[in-house]
Amino acid sequence: FFQKTLNAVKSWFTLFGWSKGQNPISIPHSLRRDVCIVQLTIAQERNFKRKVDKDKGFYEMLLHLNGQPIPGITASQSLSPDPVERMFQLHWQCSELLSFLKRQGAYLSHVMPEFLLAPEDYEIWTEVNTGLRVGSMRSSGKLSGRPIFVLDRRAFETMSKRAWTDVLLQIYKVFVLPRVSSRIIPDPSSLESLQNVPGIKSEPLCSNIYSRYERAVLVWLNKHYEKNRKIVWKDSQRGGIPPTRWIVNFDQDLLDGLVLAAQMAAYCPYLISTHFIRMYTNPRTHEQFLHNSLILVNALHAINLDIDIKV
């Protein structure tokens, strides 16, 4: 499940995250390289700058999606040639990134800045904070007072991949999802059909799981499913019209493909007779779930919205 999530995140940011076309990314390697890695071949210089493609850097992507830069952080910055000092500069930079995203509403309390560093910088960070380099750092007063997680290289890579994936997911949530319009045009027929479906509150603090923009999407899913289920499957030979349901999450309630098919049918009704009519409306076996998923994927291919979707 995590790998599928990572692939979806990577595909979206590769295709839509940049101001000037596609830019392939890898998680976490290209992100860490862009944000954290400094070329050590010029370390003998007194000061040097990390140089990145002006239109392809991580912070340029953030600026493109957000519209404003992170205070105090620029795409090209002067870094110390000393490995320890440089590590602290980069650790501060990652801390500022997380703090900035949290202020925008991101849920990232579980992500620590050191997990966004490159492996080499993380090793220096653990050495400094476990006392192996205490002597060299006492004068600067930069020892950490919080618990230290010392991970081997393999465990760190796993943690770093998860941390960067969560950062990208939260960037999508706070900067992209809010573009979904909350304006709902009253439709007497749809309001009548939704009378028996519990409402989803839009107040900002009514859920500690979903943001108000995510709840707006859930409202949209409920509206179109309830309105279209009797239209899409009125002639179904594989279970009849599916029952009313209350859609409250983005995983279990979407597994059988019926909710997503109802959304697509609202905008592409011609797919009903060619695809959706053949779906199981009350699937119970793995084969029936797979059957519905294949039909949904074929429908996405038919309207060129597949975006590298695989079953």
C-alpha positions as a printed NumPy array, in Angstrom:
array([[  0.   ,   0.   ,   0.   ],
       [  2.779,   2.408,   0.913],
       [  4.635,   1.7  ,  -2.333],
       [  1.476,   2.373,  -4.37 ],
       [  0.997,   5.643,  -2.476],
       [  4.608,   6.615,  -3.133],
       [  4.239,   5.86 ,  -6.854],
       [  1.069,   7.963,  -7.082],
       [  2.741,  10.894,  -5.306],
       [  5.805,  10.635,  -7.51 ],
       [  3.677,  10.579, -10.669],
       [  1.617,  13.613,  -9.682],
       [  4.556,  15.816,  -8.691],
       [  6.521,  14.73 , -11.759],
       [  3.646,  15.752, -14.045],
       [  2.094,  18.75 , -12.305],
       [  4.435,  20.063,  -9.631],
       [  6.546,  22.344, -11.784],
       [  5.986,  25.646, -13.515],
       [  7.731,  24.723, -16.766],
       [  6.693,  21.229, -17.729],
       [  7.38 ,  17.789, -16.346],
       [ 10.326,  17.045, -14.098],
       [ 10.96 ,  13.412, -13.077],
       [ 11.626,  13.012,  -9.358],
       [ 12.647,  10.101,  -7.171],
       [ 11.668,   9.806,  -3.51 ],
       [ 13.712,  10.544,  -1.493],
       [ 16.886,  10.716,  -3.568],
       [ 16.305,  13.614,  -5.947],
       [ 14.552,  15.633,  -3.224],
       [ 17.388,  15.162,  -0.753],
       [ 19.919,  15.933,  -3.441],
       [ 18.135,  19.125,  -4.342],
       [ 17.528,  20.295,  -0.78 ],
       [ 20.471,  18.901,   1.146],
       [ 23.383,  17.659,  -0.932],
       [ 26.338,  19.97 ,  -1.427],
       [ 29.141,  19.243,  -3.865],
       [ 32.151,  18.416,  -1.707],
       [ 34.613,  18.776,  -4.564],
       [ 34.824,  22.506,  -3.833],
       [ 34.813,  22.154,  -0.065],
       [ 38.261,  23.724,   0.13 ],
       [ 36.728,  27.052,  -0.76 ],
       [ 35.965,  29.359,   2.144],
       [ 32.313,  29.652,   1.165],
       [ 30.412,  28.141,  -1.685],
       [ 26.87 ,  28.01 ,  -2.953],
       [ 24.598,  25.088,  -3.674],
       [ 23.592,  25.544,  -7.29 ],
       [ 20.436,  24.013,  -8.715],
       [ 18.443,  24.401, -11.913],
       [ 16.49 ,  27.589, -11.266],
       [ 13.249,  26.142, -12.593],
       [ 13.641,  22.586, -11.275],
       [ 14.569,  22.974,  -7.607],
       [ 12.414,  21.747,  -4.738],
       [ 11.85 ,  25.251,  -3.394],
       [ 10.926,  26.486,  -6.863],
       [  8.321,  23.715,  -6.969],
       [  7.04 ,  24.849,  -3.564],
       [  6.928,  28.454,  -4.774],
       [  5.   ,  27.377,  -7.875],
       [  2.386,  25.505,  -5.825],
       [  2.178,  27.965,  -2.948],
       [  2.82 ,  31.359,  -4.513],
       [  5.155,  32.534,  -1.753],
       [  8.664,  31.506,  -0.652],
       [  9.616,  30.124,   2.746],
       [ 10.94 ,  33.028,   4.848],
       [ 14.715,  32.931,   5.111],
       [ 15.255,  30.131,   2.583],
       [ 16.426,  30.648,  -0.987],
       [ 17.237,  28.255,  -3.806],
       [ 20.922,  29.176,  -3.715],
       [ 22.481,  29.677,  -0.317],
       [ 25.949,  30.029,   1.138],
       [ 26.988,  26.972,   3.128],
       [ 29.94 ,  26.362,   5.358],
       [ 32.735,  24.103,   4.05 ],
       [ 32.895,  22.507,   7.515],
       [ 30.789,  19.296,   7.426],
       [ 29.345,  19.782,  10.928],
       [ 28.443,  23.425,  10.445],
       [ 26.987,  22.646,   7.047],
       [ 24.884,  19.844,   8.562],
       [ 23.443,  22.245,  11.133],
       [ 22.618,  24.752,   8.414],
       [ 20.77 ,  22.089,   6.443],
       [ 19.042,  20.76 ,   9.567],
       [ 17.815,  24.283,  10.319],
       [ 16.615,  24.592,   6.734],
       [ 14.593,  21.367,   7.004],
       [ 13.193,  22.527,  10.357],
       [ 12.048,  25.777,   8.766],
       [ 10.438,  23.846,   5.916],
       [  8.44 ,  21.679,   8.352],
       [  7.467,  24.661,  10.498],
       [  6.296,  26.566,   7.431],
       [  4.134,  23.66 ,   6.248],
       [  2.667,  23.159,   9.733],
       [  1.642,  26.808,   9.828],
       [ -0.249,  26.212,   6.598],
       [ -2.167,  23.328,   8.187],
       [  0.057,  20.336,   7.385],
       [  0.065,  17.355,   9.762],
       [  3.782,  16.639,  10.125],
       [  4.401,  16.329,  13.858],
       [  5.791,  12.817,  13.282],
       [  8.426,  13.975,  10.762],
       [ 11.744,  15.092,  12.222],
       [ 14.059,  17.38 ,  10.23 ],
       [ 16.985,  14.962,  10.432],
       [ 15.006,  12.395,   8.423],
       [ 14.973,  14.83 ,   5.491],
       [ 18.764,  15.02 ,   5.406],
       [ 21.081,  13.042,   3.176],
       [ 22.505,   9.865,   4.807],
       [ 25.95 ,  11.426,   5.216],
       [ 24.554,  14.469,   6.983],
       [ 22.307,  12.287,   9.151],
       [ 25.339,  10.285,  10.307],
       [ 27.095,  13.502,  11.299],
       [ 23.939,  14.642,  13.09 ],
       [ 23.75 ,  11.432,  15.152],
       [ 27.459,  11.611,  15.995],
       [ 27.134,  15.179,  17.22 ],
       [ 23.972,  14.545,  19.224],
       [ 25.148,  11.307,  20.842],
       [ 28.338,  12.924,  22.111],
       [ 30.85 ,  11.522,  19.647],
       [ 31.646,  15.04 ,  18.508],
       [ 30.769,  16.886,  21.698],
       [ 34.201,  18.461,  22.008],
       [ 33.981,  20.063,  18.605],
       [ 30.495,  21.461,  19.216],
       [ 30.54 ,  22.714,  22.824],
       [ 31.728,  26.144,  21.788],
       [ 28.814,  26.612,  19.378],
       [ 26.145,  25.399,  21.846],
       [ 24.268,  23.374,  19.227],
       [ 23.74 ,  20.08 ,  21.01 ],
       [ 20.155,  18.827,  20.844],
       [ 18.206,  18.289,  24.064],
       [ 15.477,  16.017,  22.694],
       [ 15.534,  12.209,  22.236],
       [ 17.866,  10.966,  19.516],
       [ 16.927,   8.199,  17.085],
       [ 20.077,   6.495,  15.85 ],
       [ 19.273,   4.391,  12.782],
       [ 21.501,   2.281,  10.595],
       [ 21.739,   3.164,   6.91 ],
       [ 18.991,   0.782,   5.79 ],
       [ 16.508,   1.859,   8.476],
       [ 17.292,   5.518,   7.785],
       [ 16.589,   5.124,   4.07 ],
       [ 13.194,   3.595,   4.876],
       [ 12.394,   6.389,   7.329],
       [ 13.594,   9.073,   4.926],
       [ 11.463,   7.716,   2.097],
       [  8.387,   7.743,   4.336],
       [  9.159,  11.235,   5.658],
       [  9.569,  12.768,   2.194],
       [  6.404,  11.02 ,   0.944],
       [  4.435,  12.468,   3.868],
       [  5.893,  15.927,   3.207],
       [  4.757,  15.786,  -0.428],
       [  1.303,  14.493,   0.545],
       [  0.879,  17.365,   2.991],
       [  2.128,  19.871,   0.403],
       [ -0.59 ,  18.58 ,  -1.91 ],
       [ -3.183,  18.831,   0.862],
       [ -2.41 ,  22.407,   1.944],
       [ -1.517,  23.982,  -1.421],
       [ -3.367,  22.02 ,  -4.132],
       [ -6.525,  20.625,  -2.548],
       [ -7.763,  24.062,  -1.361],
       [ -8.229,  24.994,  -5.014],
       [-11.314,  22.77 ,  -5.002],
       [-14.286,  25.106,  -5.076],
       [-16.624,  24.897,  -2.105],
       [-19.415,  26.589,  -4.043],
       [-22.3  ,  24.146,  -4.459],
       [-25.157,  25.111,  -6.781],
       [-28.48 ,  23.993,  -5.265],
       [-30.111,  21.258,  -7.307],
       [-33.66 ,  20.356,  -6.147],
       [-33.457,  16.822,  -7.49 ],
       [-30.091,  16.121,  -5.858],
       [-31.192,  17.706,  -2.568],
       [-34.237,  15.469,  -2.516],
       [-32.175,  12.347,  -3.151],
       [-29.729,  13.269,  -0.374],
       [-32.358,  13.634,   2.339],
       [-31.615,  10.186,   3.756],
       [-27.829,  10.584,   3.611],
       [-26.176,  12.06 ,   6.744],
       [-24.445,  15.36 ,   6.111],
       [-20.718,  16.057,   6.416],
       [-19.91 ,  19.166,   8.418],
       [-17.717,  21.8  ,   6.797],
       [-16.505,  23.531,   9.984],
       [-12.667,  23.608,  10.145],
       [-12.455,  21.923,  13.577],
       [-15.122,  19.229,  13.211],
       [-12.587,  16.572,  12.159],
       [ -9.049,  15.79 ,  13.29 ],
       [ -8.494,  13.522,  10.286],
       [ -9.677,  15.382,   7.186],
       [ -9.29 ,  19.061,   6.345],
       [-12.317,  21.043,   5.243],
       [-11.141,  20.72 ,   1.639],
       [-10.964,  16.945,   1.921],
       [-14.448,  16.982,   3.428],
       [-15.604,  19.071,   0.46 ],
       [-14.439,  16.236,  -1.789],
       [-16.353,  13.735,   0.384],
       [-19.496,  15.858,  -0.001],
       [-18.941,  15.84 ,  -3.778],
       [-18.552,  12.051,  -3.766],
       [-21.731,  11.555,  -1.725],
       [-23.736,  13.917,  -3.908],
       [-22.846,  12.335,  -7.233],
       [-23.027,   8.744,  -6.021],
       [-26.508,   9.15 ,  -4.563],
       [-27.71 ,  11.107,  -7.58 ],
       [-26.28 ,   8.763, -10.223],
       [-26.441,   5.233,  -8.771],
       [-30.039,   4.761, -10.001],
       [-29.138,   6.184, -13.41 ],
       [-25.891,   4.326, -14.05 ],
       [-27.088,   0.895, -12.918],
       [-30.818,   1.018, -13.624],
       [-30.378,  -1.746, -16.25 ],
       [-27.671,  -3.643, -14.385],
       [-27.652,  -7.424, -14.806],
       [-24.989,  -7.899, -12.128],
       [-26.724,  -7.05 ,  -8.876],
       [-29.234,  -4.355,  -9.726],
       [-29.089,  -0.825,  -8.362],
       [-26.515,  -0.522,  -5.559],
       [-27.835,   0.625,  -2.169],
       [-27.47 ,   4.066,  -0.62 ],
       [-24.205,   4.518,   1.233],
       [-22.541,   7.201,   3.344],
       [-19.041,   7.899,   2.003],
       [-16.795,   9.033,   4.854],
       [-13.284,   7.987,   3.826],
       [-11.047,   7.648,   0.791],
       [-10.023,   4.007,   1.15 ],
       [-12.649,   1.476,   2.219],
       [-15.611,   3.348,   0.731],
       [-13.966,   3.534,  -2.699],
       [-12.646,  -0.029,  -2.93 ],
       [-15.401,  -1.488,  -5.126],
       [-15.079,   1.236,  -7.797],
       [-18.788,   2.122,  -7.777],
       [-18.381,   5.534,  -6.157],
       [-15.66 ,   6.588,  -8.598],
       [-17.683,   5.24 , -11.518],
       [-20.652,   7.351, -10.419],
       [-18.443,  10.464, -10.389],
       [-17.135,   9.753, -13.881],
       [-20.653,   9.065, -15.158],
       [-21.732,  12.513, -13.974],
       [-19.287,  14.114, -16.44 ],
       [-18.98 ,  11.365, -19.076],
       [-22.4  ,   9.669, -19.275],
       [-21.435,   7.925, -22.515],
       [-19.229,   5.61 , -20.415],
       [-22.305,   4.071, -18.762],
       [-23.322,   1.841, -21.665],
       [-19.776,   0.995, -22.744],
       [-18.208,   0.352, -19.338],
       [-20.069,   0.885, -16.078],
       [-23.157,  -1.196, -16.874],
       [-20.946,  -4.295, -16.673],
       [-19.799,  -3.656, -13.084],
       [-20.866,  -5.788, -10.123],
       [-23.066,  -3.559,  -7.954],
       [-22.698,  -5.736,  -4.858],
       [-19.238,  -7.295,  -5.194],
       [-18.262,  -9.866,  -2.592],
       [-15.26 , -11.765,  -3.981],
       [-11.762, -10.615,  -4.854],
       [-12.461, -11.488,  -8.484],
       [-15.5  ,  -9.218,  -8.571],
       [-13.576,  -6.34 ,  -6.99 ],
       [-10.817,  -6.834,  -9.566],
       [-13.412,  -6.958, -12.356],
       [-14.795,  -3.564, -11.282],
       [-11.308,  -2.097, -10.957],
       [-10.364,  -3.201, -14.467],
       [-13.509,  -1.611, -15.896],
       [-12.746,   1.631, -14.056],
       [ -9.149,   1.668, -15.329],
       [-10.334,   0.982, -18.884],
       [-12.76 ,   3.908, -18.576],
       [ -9.925,   6.178, -17.435],
       [ -7.87 ,   5.043, -20.408],
       [-10.804,   5.759, -22.715],
       [-10.927,   9.428, -21.671],
       [ -7.123,   9.767, -21.375],
       [ -7.115,  10.266, -17.605],
       [ -5.116,   7.16 , -16.757],
       [ -1.952,   9.087, -15.652],
       [  0.121,   5.927, -15.436],
       [ -2.569,   4.002, -13.503],
       [ -1.864,   0.298, -13.142],
       [ -3.881,  -2.492, -11.555]])
